[in-house]
Structure formats: structure tokens, C-alpha cells
Short mmCIF file of N, CA and C in Angstrom, two decimals:
data_model
loop_
_atom_site.label_atom_id
_atom_site.label_comp_id
_atom_site.label_asym_id
_atom_site.label_seq_id
_atom_site.Cartn_x
_atom_site.Cartn_y
_atom_site.Cartn_z
N MET A 6 9.89 -12.81 -21.02
CA MET A 6 8.86 -11.54 -20.25
C MET A 6 9.51 -11.04 -19.30
N PRO A 7 8.86 -10.19 -18.78
CA PRO A 7 9.86 -9.68 -17.16
C PRO A 7 9.01 -9.51 -16.20
N ARG A 8 8.88 -10.30 -15.16
CA ARG A 8 8.36 -10.84 -13.93
C ARG A 8 8.30 -9.34 -13.23
N THR A 9 6.80 -8.61 -13.33
CA THR A 9 6.46 -7.65 -12.67
C THR A 9 5.64 -7.66 -10.98
N VAL A 10 6.26 -7.03 -10.04
CA VAL A 10 5.56 -7.47 -8.72
C VAL A 10 5.14 -5.87 -8.22
N ILE A 11 3.35 -6.26 -7.95
CA ILE A 11 3.31 -5.00 -7.08
C ILE A 11 3.46 -4.87 -5.98
N VAL A 12 3.50 -3.99 -5.30
CA VAL A 12 3.31 -3.79 -4.44
C VAL A 12 2.41 -2.49 -3.64
N THR A 13 1.77 -2.57 -2.51
CA THR A 13 0.94 -1.59 -2.42
C THR A 13 1.31 -1.75 -0.84
N ASP A 14 0.12 -0.28 -0.27
CA ASP A 14 0.05 0.07 1.22
C ASP A 14 -1.01 -1.16 1.72
N SER A 15 -0.96 -1.02 3.62
CA SER A 15 -2.23 -1.68 3.90
C SER A 15 -2.99 -0.92 4.02
N THR A 16 -3.23 0.42 3.53
CA THR A 16 -4.47 1.26 3.61
C THR A 16 -5.34 0.75 2.33
N ALA A 17 -4.75 0.29 1.67
CA ALA A 17 -5.16 -0.19 0.22
C ALA A 17 -6.58 -1.36 0.92
N SER A 18 -6.56 -1.94 1.55
CA SER A 18 -7.71 -2.39 2.34
C SER A 18 -7.69 -3.77 0.99
N ILE A 19 -6.96 -4.64 0.70
CA ILE A 19 -6.90 -5.63 0.07
C ILE A 19 -6.69 -6.81 1.52
N PRO A 20 -8.22 -7.74 0.74
CA PRO A 20 -7.69 -8.68 1.84
C PRO A 20 -6.73 -9.59 1.74
N PRO A 21 -5.84 -10.24 2.41
CA PRO A 21 -4.63 -10.74 2.46
C PRO A 21 -5.03 -12.28 1.78
N GLU A 22 -6.12 -12.61 1.66
CA GLU A 22 -5.99 -13.74 0.28
C GLU A 22 -6.47 -13.22 -0.94
N GLN A 23 -6.93 -12.51 -1.10
CA GLN A 23 -7.11 -11.64 -2.60
C GLN A 23 -5.77 -11.04 -3.03
N ALA A 24 -4.82 -10.53 -2.34
CA ALA A 24 -3.55 -10.00 -2.40
C ALA A 24 -2.74 -11.04 -3.23
N GLU A 25 -2.68 -12.38 -1.63
CA GLU A 25 -1.90 -13.33 -2.58
C GLU A 25 -1.82 -14.06 -3.81
N LYS A 26 -3.87 -14.08 -3.85
CA LYS A 26 -3.82 -14.66 -4.99
C LYS A 26 -3.74 -13.89 -6.16
N ARG A 27 -3.60 -12.50 -6.06
CA ARG A 27 -2.95 -11.89 -7.41
C ARG A 27 -1.64 -11.42 -7.15
N GLY A 28 -0.65 -11.81 -6.23
CA GLY A 28 0.64 -11.92 -6.22
C GLY A 28 0.89 -10.33 -5.92
N ILE A 29 -0.08 -9.68 -5.47
CA ILE A 29 0.24 -8.21 -4.52
C ILE A 29 0.99 -8.27 -3.64
N VAL A 30 1.89 -7.37 -3.13
CA VAL A 30 2.35 -7.62 -1.56
C VAL A 30 1.97 -6.13 -0.73
N VAL A 31 1.69 -6.58 0.45
CA VAL A 31 1.35 -5.12 1.02
C VAL A 31 1.92 -5.24 2.06
N VAL A 32 2.52 -3.84 2.28
CA VAL A 32 3.19 -2.89 3.16
C VAL A 32 2.60 -2.82 4.18
N PRO A 33 2.58 -3.05 5.33
CA PRO A 33 2.17 -2.03 6.63
C PRO A 33 2.33 -0.88 6.89
N LEU A 34 1.16 0.45 7.05
CA LEU A 34 1.55 1.51 7.56
C LEU A 34 1.61 1.14 8.98
N GLN A 35 2.69 1.66 9.90
CA GLN A 35 2.28 1.69 11.47
C GLN A 35 1.27 2.55 12.18
N VAL A 36 0.71 1.84 13.32
CA VAL A 36 -0.36 2.40 14.68
C VAL A 36 0.53 2.40 15.28
N VAL A 37 0.40 3.68 16.09
CA VAL A 37 1.13 3.73 17.12
C VAL A 37 0.29 3.96 18.18
N ILE A 38 -0.11 3.06 19.00
CA ILE A 38 -0.84 3.16 19.91
C ILE A 38 -0.70 3.64 21.32
N GLY A 39 -0.65 5.01 22.24
CA GLY A 39 0.38 5.32 23.38
C GLY A 39 1.61 4.57 22.86
N ALA A 40 1.99 4.44 23.40
CA ALA A 40 3.91 4.17 23.23
C ALA A 40 4.01 2.89 22.27
N GLN A 41 3.27 2.01 22.19
CA GLN A 41 3.43 1.00 21.74
C GLN A 41 3.52 1.18 19.88
N VAL A 42 4.24 0.10 19.21
CA VAL A 42 3.98 0.74 18.11
C VAL A 42 3.60 -0.86 17.39
N TYR A 43 2.41 -0.64 16.25
CA TYR A 43 1.88 -1.96 15.74
C TYR A 43 1.97 -2.07 14.36
N ASP A 44 2.13 -3.40 13.51
CA ASP A 44 2.46 -3.03 11.99
C ASP A 44 0.24 -2.97 12.16
N GLU A 45 0.05 -2.43 10.98
CA GLU A 45 -1.56 -2.36 10.41
C GLU A 45 -1.95 -3.53 10.23
N GLY A 46 -3.09 -4.27 10.80
CA GLY A 46 -3.20 -5.76 10.18
C GLY A 46 -3.76 -6.43 10.59
N ARG A 47 -4.38 -7.93 10.38
CA ARG A 47 -4.59 -8.87 11.44
C ARG A 47 -4.24 -9.30 12.57
N ASP A 48 -2.91 -9.27 12.55
CA ASP A 48 -1.76 -9.54 13.16
C ASP A 48 -1.02 -8.23 14.23
N GLY A 49 -1.78 -7.30 13.94
CA GLY A 49 -1.20 -5.95 14.62
C GLY A 49 -2.59 -5.28 15.09
N ALA A 50 -2.36 -3.80 14.65
CA ALA A 50 -3.53 -3.17 14.89
C ALA A 50 -4.34 -3.46 14.21
N THR A 51 -5.31 -3.92 14.80
CA THR A 51 -6.51 -4.68 14.27
C THR A 51 -8.08 -3.34 14.50
N PRO A 52 -8.98 -3.02 13.69
CA PRO A 52 -10.08 -2.08 13.85
C PRO A 52 -10.35 -2.15 15.46
N GLU A 53 -9.98 -3.33 15.51
CA GLU A 53 -11.11 -3.52 17.31
C GLU A 53 -10.35 -3.10 18.16
N LEU A 54 -8.33 -3.36 17.68
CA LEU A 54 -7.61 -3.05 19.25
C LEU A 54 -7.62 -1.62 19.27
N VAL A 55 -7.62 -0.25 17.85
CA VAL A 55 -7.92 1.18 17.84
C VAL A 55 -8.85 1.36 18.44
N ALA A 56 -9.82 1.10 18.45
CA ALA A 56 -11.17 1.29 18.57
C ALA A 56 -11.37 1.57 20.21
N LYS A 57 -11.24 0.09 21.18
CA LYS A 57 -10.65 0.01 21.81
C LYS A 57 -10.19 1.44 22.74
N ALA A 58 -8.76 1.22 21.88
CA ALA A 58 -7.48 2.35 22.49
C ALA A 58 -8.32 3.51 22.73
N LEU A 59 -9.11 3.74 21.53
CA LEU A 59 -9.67 5.25 21.15
C LEU A 59 -10.78 5.23 22.80
N ALA A 60 -11.20 4.30 22.84
CA ALA A 60 -12.29 4.38 24.00
C ALA A 60 -12.19 4.93 24.93
N ASP A 61 -10.81 3.98 25.22
CA ASP A 61 -10.08 4.12 26.46
C ASP A 61 -9.14 5.77 26.46
N PHE A 62 -8.75 6.48 25.71
CA PHE A 62 -8.94 7.75 25.52
C PHE A 62 -7.08 7.83 25.26
N VAL A 63 -6.31 6.22 24.65
CA VAL A 63 -5.36 6.53 24.92
C VAL A 63 -5.02 6.95 23.12
N PRO A 64 -3.83 7.47 23.10
CA PRO A 64 -3.46 8.14 21.46
C PRO A 64 -3.25 7.23 21.16
N VAL A 65 -3.88 7.53 19.68
CA VAL A 65 -3.66 6.47 18.74
C VAL A 65 -2.72 7.72 17.72
N SER A 66 -2.18 7.18 16.46
CA SER A 66 -1.61 7.83 15.14
C SER A 66 -0.77 6.75 14.54
N THR A 67 -0.66 7.43 13.15
CA THR A 67 -0.14 6.54 12.01
C THR A 67 1.13 6.72 11.68
N SER A 68 2.06 6.09 10.98
CA SER A 68 3.52 6.53 10.92
C SER A 68 3.68 5.63 9.28
N ARG A 69 4.10 6.41 8.45
CA ARG A 69 4.41 5.79 7.06
C ARG A 69 5.64 4.18 7.38
N PRO A 70 5.84 3.43 6.50
CA PRO A 70 6.88 2.88 6.58
C PRO A 70 7.96 3.63 6.18
N ASN A 71 8.98 3.21 6.42
CA ASN A 71 10.06 4.22 6.26
C ASN A 71 10.83 3.92 5.29
N PRO A 72 11.59 4.70 4.62
CA PRO A 72 12.32 4.69 3.38
C PRO A 72 13.12 2.61 3.29
N ALA A 73 13.82 2.77 3.93
CA ALA A 73 14.66 1.69 4.65
C ALA A 73 13.86 0.43 4.41
N ALA A 74 12.53 0.52 5.04
CA ALA A 74 11.63 -0.55 5.09
C ALA A 74 11.21 -1.00 3.35
N MET A 75 11.10 -0.01 2.77
CA MET A 75 10.23 -0.09 1.52
C MET A 75 11.29 -0.74 0.45
N ALA A 76 12.65 -0.41 1.05
CA ALA A 76 13.39 -0.59 0.10
C ALA A 76 14.07 -1.89 0.25
N GLU A 77 13.83 -2.32 1.59
CA GLU A 77 14.11 -3.57 1.88
C GLU A 77 13.03 -4.79 0.96
N VAL A 78 11.57 -4.30 1.32
CA VAL A 78 10.20 -5.27 0.29
C VAL A 78 11.09 -5.32 -0.75
N TYR A 79 11.85 -4.33 -1.67
CA TYR A 79 11.71 -4.15 -2.94
C TYR A 79 12.96 -4.89 -3.20
N GLU A 80 14.41 -5.11 -2.24
CA GLU A 80 15.42 -5.91 -2.78
C GLU A 80 14.69 -7.43 -2.43
N ARG A 81 14.36 -7.56 -1.57
CA ARG A 81 13.79 -9.17 -0.85
C ARG A 81 13.05 -9.64 -2.32
N LEU A 82 12.10 -8.78 -3.19
CA LEU A 82 11.20 -9.33 -4.34
C LEU A 82 11.88 -9.29 -5.06
N ALA A 83 13.20 -8.37 -5.65
CA ALA A 83 14.17 -8.48 -7.09
C ALA A 83 15.01 -10.02 -6.26
N ALA A 84 15.61 -10.48 -5.16
CA ALA A 84 16.22 -11.86 -5.33
C ALA A 84 14.95 -12.79 -5.47
N ASP A 85 14.01 -13.06 -5.00
CA ASP A 85 12.81 -13.71 -5.44
C ASP A 85 12.48 -13.65 -7.03
N GLY A 86 12.98 -12.64 -7.96
CA GLY A 86 13.00 -13.13 -9.29
C GLY A 86 12.21 -11.57 -9.88
N ALA A 87 11.93 -11.02 -9.00
CA ALA A 87 11.02 -9.51 -9.69
C ALA A 87 12.15 -8.98 -10.58
N ASP A 88 11.42 -8.82 -11.78
CA ASP A 88 12.18 -8.09 -12.53
C ASP A 88 12.00 -6.48 -12.80
N GLU A 89 10.92 -6.22 -12.79
CA GLU A 89 10.58 -4.86 -12.25
C GLU A 89 9.38 -4.78 -10.90
N ILE A 90 9.14 -3.52 -10.26
CA ILE A 90 8.10 -3.16 -9.35
C ILE A 90 7.38 -2.31 -9.79
N LEU A 91 5.82 -2.33 -9.72
CA LEU A 91 5.36 -1.73 -9.09
C LEU A 91 4.40 -1.08 -8.11
N SER A 92 4.99 0.54 -7.71
CA SER A 92 4.87 0.54 -6.08
C SER A 92 3.49 1.79 -6.23
N ILE A 93 2.39 1.19 -5.76
CA ILE A 93 0.88 1.60 -5.68
C ILE A 93 0.77 1.86 -4.46
N HIS A 94 0.81 3.76 -4.19
CA HIS A 94 -0.19 3.56 -2.86
C HIS A 94 -0.54 5.02 -2.30
N LEU A 95 -1.62 5.00 -1.12
CA LEU A 95 -2.13 5.96 -0.47
C LEU A 95 -1.56 7.38 -0.76
N SER A 96 -2.21 8.43 -1.03
CA SER A 96 -2.39 9.61 -1.34
C SER A 96 -0.71 10.44 -0.53
N GLY A 97 -0.02 11.06 -1.41
CA GLY A 97 1.26 11.45 -1.05
C GLY A 97 0.71 13.16 -0.08
N GLU A 98 -0.62 13.37 -0.48
CA GLU A 98 -1.03 14.37 0.31
C GLU A 98 -1.63 14.07 2.04
N MET A 99 -1.51 13.37 1.89
CA MET A 99 -2.21 12.23 3.41
C MET A 99 -1.03 11.50 4.06
N SER A 100 0.12 11.00 3.09
CA SER A 100 0.70 10.36 3.83
C SER A 100 2.17 10.45 3.13
N GLY A 101 3.15 9.93 4.29
CA GLY A 101 4.56 10.13 3.57
C GLY A 101 4.74 8.79 2.74
N THR A 102 3.78 7.84 2.83
CA THR A 102 4.52 6.74 2.07
C THR A 102 4.64 6.35 0.80
N PHE A 103 3.71 7.33 -0.39
CA PHE A 103 4.63 7.64 -1.46
C PHE A 103 5.88 8.36 -1.14
N GLU A 104 6.17 8.82 -0.67
CA GLU A 104 7.52 9.49 -0.55
C GLU A 104 8.62 8.33 -0.44
N SER A 105 8.15 7.58 0.92
CA SER A 105 9.39 6.32 1.31
C SER A 105 9.03 5.26 -0.11
N ALA A 106 8.62 5.55 -1.05
CA ALA A 106 8.47 4.60 -1.98
C ALA A 106 8.79 5.37 -2.79
N GLN A 107 9.23 6.28 -3.20
CA GLN A 107 9.83 6.92 -4.23
C GLN A 107 11.33 6.93 -3.57
N LEU A 108 11.62 7.15 -2.48
CA LEU A 108 13.05 7.24 -2.00
C LEU A 108 13.47 5.92 -2.11
N ALA A 109 13.19 4.93 -1.35
CA ALA A 109 13.38 3.45 -1.77
C ALA A 109 13.53 3.05 -2.87
N ALA A 110 12.93 3.68 -3.67
CA ALA A 110 13.09 3.18 -5.16
C ALA A 110 14.39 3.60 -5.96
N GLY A 111 14.92 4.30 -5.35
CA GLY A 111 16.25 5.42 -6.08
C GLY A 111 17.04 4.39 -5.31
N GLN A 112 16.76 3.49 -4.31
CA GLN A 112 18.11 2.95 -3.20
C GLN A 112 18.46 1.28 -3.79
N VAL A 113 17.53 0.80 -4.77
CA VAL A 113 17.54 -0.51 -5.62
C VAL A 113 17.67 -0.50 -6.60
N ASP A 114 18.64 -1.58 -7.11
CA ASP A 114 18.64 -1.63 -8.34
C ASP A 114 17.87 -2.40 -9.46
N VAL A 115 16.70 -2.85 -8.74
CA VAL A 115 15.35 -3.14 -9.34
C VAL A 115 14.65 -1.74 -10.11
N PRO A 116 14.29 -2.03 -11.38
CA PRO A 116 13.22 -0.63 -11.38
C PRO A 116 12.07 -0.74 -10.75
N VAL A 117 11.92 0.18 -10.64
CA VAL A 117 10.55 0.79 -9.55
C VAL A 117 9.80 1.79 -9.65
N THR A 118 8.86 1.44 -9.99
CA THR A 118 7.63 2.83 -11.01
C THR A 118 6.60 2.95 -9.85
N CYS A 119 6.66 4.29 -9.48
CA CYS A 119 5.51 4.79 -8.06
C CYS A 119 4.77 5.20 -8.46
N VAL A 120 3.39 5.16 -8.14
CA VAL A 120 2.14 5.86 -8.68
C VAL A 120 2.00 6.14 -6.92
N ASP A 121 1.07 7.41 -6.78
CA ASP A 121 0.61 8.10 -6.15
C ASP A 121 -0.71 8.21 -6.55
N SER A 122 -1.56 6.79 -5.88
CA SER A 122 -2.93 7.27 -6.36
C SER A 122 -4.08 8.44 -6.33
N ARG A 123 -3.17 9.20 -4.94
CA ARG A 123 -4.25 10.51 -4.94
C ARG A 123 -5.65 9.95 -4.07
N GLN A 124 -5.39 8.78 -3.57
CA GLN A 124 -7.09 8.13 -2.71
C GLN A 124 -6.23 7.40 -1.51
N VAL A 125 -7.39 7.09 -1.01
CA VAL A 125 -6.98 6.73 0.35
C VAL A 125 -7.81 5.21 0.38
N GLY A 126 -7.95 4.34 1.21
CA GLY A 126 -8.53 3.29 1.28
C GLY A 126 -8.95 1.88 0.07
N ALA A 127 -9.79 1.71 0.57
CA ALA A 127 -9.99 0.82 -1.06
C ALA A 127 -10.12 1.53 -1.99
N ALA A 128 -10.18 2.55 -2.66
CA ALA A 128 -9.70 3.35 -4.04
C ALA A 128 -8.51 3.13 -4.09
N THR A 129 -7.50 3.21 -3.21
CA THR A 129 -6.22 2.63 -3.32
C THR A 129 -6.24 1.14 -3.98
N GLY A 130 -6.74 0.34 -3.46
CA GLY A 130 -6.72 -1.20 -3.67
C GLY A 130 -7.13 -1.73 -4.77
N TYR A 131 -8.55 -0.99 -5.63
CA TYR A 131 -9.03 -0.88 -6.93
C TYR A 131 -8.15 -0.20 -7.94
N ALA A 132 -7.50 0.25 -7.38
CA ALA A 132 -6.26 0.69 -8.55
C ALA A 132 -4.74 -0.16 -8.70
N ALA A 133 -4.74 -0.81 -7.49
CA ALA A 133 -3.68 -2.25 -7.39
C ALA A 133 -4.13 -3.10 -7.85
N LEU A 134 -5.21 -3.69 -8.14
CA LEU A 134 -5.88 -4.44 -8.77
C LEU A 134 -6.48 -4.45 -10.17
N SER A 135 -6.71 -3.31 -10.42
CA SER A 135 -6.87 -2.66 -11.72
C SER A 135 -5.44 -2.82 -13.10
N ALA A 136 -4.14 -2.44 -11.89
CA ALA A 136 -2.77 -2.50 -12.41
C ALA A 136 -2.61 -3.97 -12.82
N ALA A 137 -3.24 -4.85 -11.25
CA ALA A 137 -3.05 -6.76 -11.72
C ALA A 137 -3.41 -7.15 -13.06
N ASP A 138 -4.75 -6.77 -13.06
CA ASP A 138 -5.66 -6.92 -14.45
C ASP A 138 -4.95 -6.86 -15.58
N VAL A 139 -3.99 -5.16 -15.98
CA VAL A 139 -3.45 -5.70 -17.05
C VAL A 139 -2.80 -6.32 -17.14
N LEU A 140 -1.44 -6.40 -16.10
CA LEU A 140 0.09 -7.31 -16.00
C LEU A 140 -0.53 -8.68 -16.63
N GLU A 141 -1.65 -9.32 -15.85
CA GLU A 141 -2.02 -10.32 -16.15
C GLU A 141 -2.59 -10.81 -17.60
N ALA A 142 -2.75 -9.71 -18.10
CA ALA A 142 -3.14 -9.55 -19.61
C ALA A 142 -2.18 -9.69 -20.45
N GLY A 143 -1.18 -9.35 -19.93
CA GLY A 143 0.20 -9.35 -20.70
C GLY A 143 0.54 -7.74 -20.90
N GLY A 144 0.02 -6.83 -20.38
CA GLY A 144 0.60 -5.29 -20.55
C GLY A 144 1.77 -5.04 -19.87
N THR A 145 1.98 -3.68 -20.36
CA THR A 145 3.68 -3.87 -19.73
C THR A 145 3.06 -2.71 -18.33
N VAL A 146 4.19 -2.29 -17.98
CA VAL A 146 4.22 -1.61 -16.27
C VAL A 146 3.70 -0.40 -16.77
N SER A 147 4.14 0.57 -17.70
CA SER A 147 3.71 1.52 -17.73
C SER A 147 2.22 1.47 -18.38
N GLU A 148 1.61 0.42 -19.03
CA GLU A 148 0.27 0.17 -18.94
C GLU A 148 -0.63 0.21 -17.55
N ALA A 149 0.28 -0.60 -16.86
CA ALA A 149 0.03 -1.22 -15.78
C ALA A 149 -0.41 0.42 -14.09
N ALA A 150 0.35 0.38 -14.71
CA ALA A 150 0.54 2.06 -13.77
C ALA A 150 -0.57 3.12 -14.59
N GLN A 151 -0.50 3.22 -15.97
CA GLN A 151 -1.62 3.87 -16.46
C GLN A 151 -3.18 3.81 -15.97
N ALA A 152 -3.37 2.31 -15.61
CA ALA A 152 -4.70 1.69 -15.69
C ALA A 152 -4.83 2.14 -13.97
N ALA A 153 -3.70 2.18 -13.21
CA ALA A 153 -3.98 2.37 -11.51
C ALA A 153 -4.69 3.80 -11.57
N ARG A 154 -3.71 4.85 -12.54
CA ARG A 154 -4.08 6.17 -12.40
C ARG A 154 -5.57 6.41 -12.83
N GLU A 155 -6.04 5.85 -13.60
CA GLU A 155 -7.00 5.90 -13.89
C GLU A 155 -8.43 5.62 -13.37
N ARG A 156 -7.77 4.20 -12.67
CA ARG A 156 -8.93 3.39 -12.07
C ARG A 156 -9.63 4.44 -10.54
N ALA A 157 -7.74 5.03 -9.99
CA ALA A 157 -7.75 6.02 -8.65
C ALA A 157 -8.66 7.12 -8.92
N ALA A 158 -8.16 7.88 -10.10
CA ALA A 158 -9.41 8.67 -10.58
C ALA A 158 -10.62 8.70 -10.83
N ALA A 159 -10.86 7.80 -11.36
CA ALA A 159 -12.55 7.28 -11.47
C ALA A 159 -13.46 7.70 -9.70
N ALA A 160 -12.60 7.15 -9.13
CA ALA A 160 -13.15 6.77 -7.47
C ALA A 160 -13.13 7.94 -6.96
N THR A 161 -14.43 8.32 -6.19
CA THR A 161 -14.64 8.96 -4.75
C THR A 161 -14.50 8.36 -4.07
N SER A 162 -13.88 9.03 -2.46
CA SER A 162 -13.69 8.52 -0.73
C SER A 162 -14.38 9.08 -0.54
N LEU A 163 -15.80 8.63 0.55
CA LEU A 163 -16.69 9.16 1.45
C LEU A 163 -15.80 8.54 2.99
N PHE A 164 -16.38 9.72 3.65
CA PHE A 164 -16.08 9.39 4.83
C PHE A 164 -17.20 9.27 5.93
N TYR A 165 -17.55 8.97 6.89
CA TYR A 165 -18.69 9.15 7.88
C TYR A 165 -17.71 9.36 9.20
N VAL A 166 -18.41 10.07 10.31
CA VAL A 166 -17.16 9.98 11.37
C VAL A 166 -18.49 10.27 12.31
N ASP A 167 -19.06 8.64 12.93
CA ASP A 167 -19.72 9.13 13.63
C ASP A 167 -19.65 9.75 15.23
N THR A 168 -20.53 10.65 15.13
CA THR A 168 -20.10 11.75 16.54
C THR A 168 -18.47 12.31 16.72
#
């Protein structure tokens, strides 16, 4: 039976312990604070660090992982025994992360199925977790990708910006 690994991005908000337990690989987006680039996450650009920068009027922006970085992740997973990769990412309408995944998929020898969740935040994470459920139950990559799409489509993301 092929070994499939799920890859998602840090915007999915899957806690590191949960990702590790479910075998989900999380690729960080980059956060640019002033002139310094950080990986998003607890060892880089934390919400506290971003909030402080914004309070200090330091410019903050984000950047997608580049295709070469995504390809490096896919190649590492293949070298570690992955036969297939299911890569589930935040909306392609909001970020170039999905496009990076697609470009990287064309650069590696392992089959990669890319899913645009058309969501942001936890909705993308729930899509990845639904895909993991299908794979753990013995489903195919195609079935897991469909489960991710359906879970994402059933979600609604709301944002509240304080003033």
C-alpha cells in the first residue's frame, strides 16, 4: 500500500503536536517584519511578535514559500519513503502558496496532488485533517483530496478586526 504524506501550510493553524501525531507536514509561510524575515510559527513570527511590530508601526507583510522550498520538502518526504503527497493549501485567491505547491509538484519525481482549499486559517486545517482521516481509514489520495475539498467547501471563515 502506498505511503501518502499530507503537506499543508502554517496558515492551517494545526497545532504542531496534532500535525506530528497525524503525520501532517506543515510548511511555514514567511512573515516580513521591517527588514527581517521570519518563518510563521512558535519559533519565528509569533502572534505576539507581529502584534508588537504593528503596535510599534513597523511594517508587517507575508510571503509564500517559494516553489524551490516546496520542492525541497516534497523531495525530502520522498527520500523518507513517501510514495505520494497530498498538498493542501490556503486559497489561491489570497496567496501564491497553492501556486508554489503546483510548480514544485512539477519539479519532483514523487506524485503530488495539490488541493486549493479556497479557505484560510482553521478551515484549511480541518480540510487537511479530513484528508488524514480518509487516508487512515485506507482511502486513496483521490478520495482524501475530495474529502479535503468537501470539508473546506462546507466551512465559513469570518474575521473580526478590532477597530
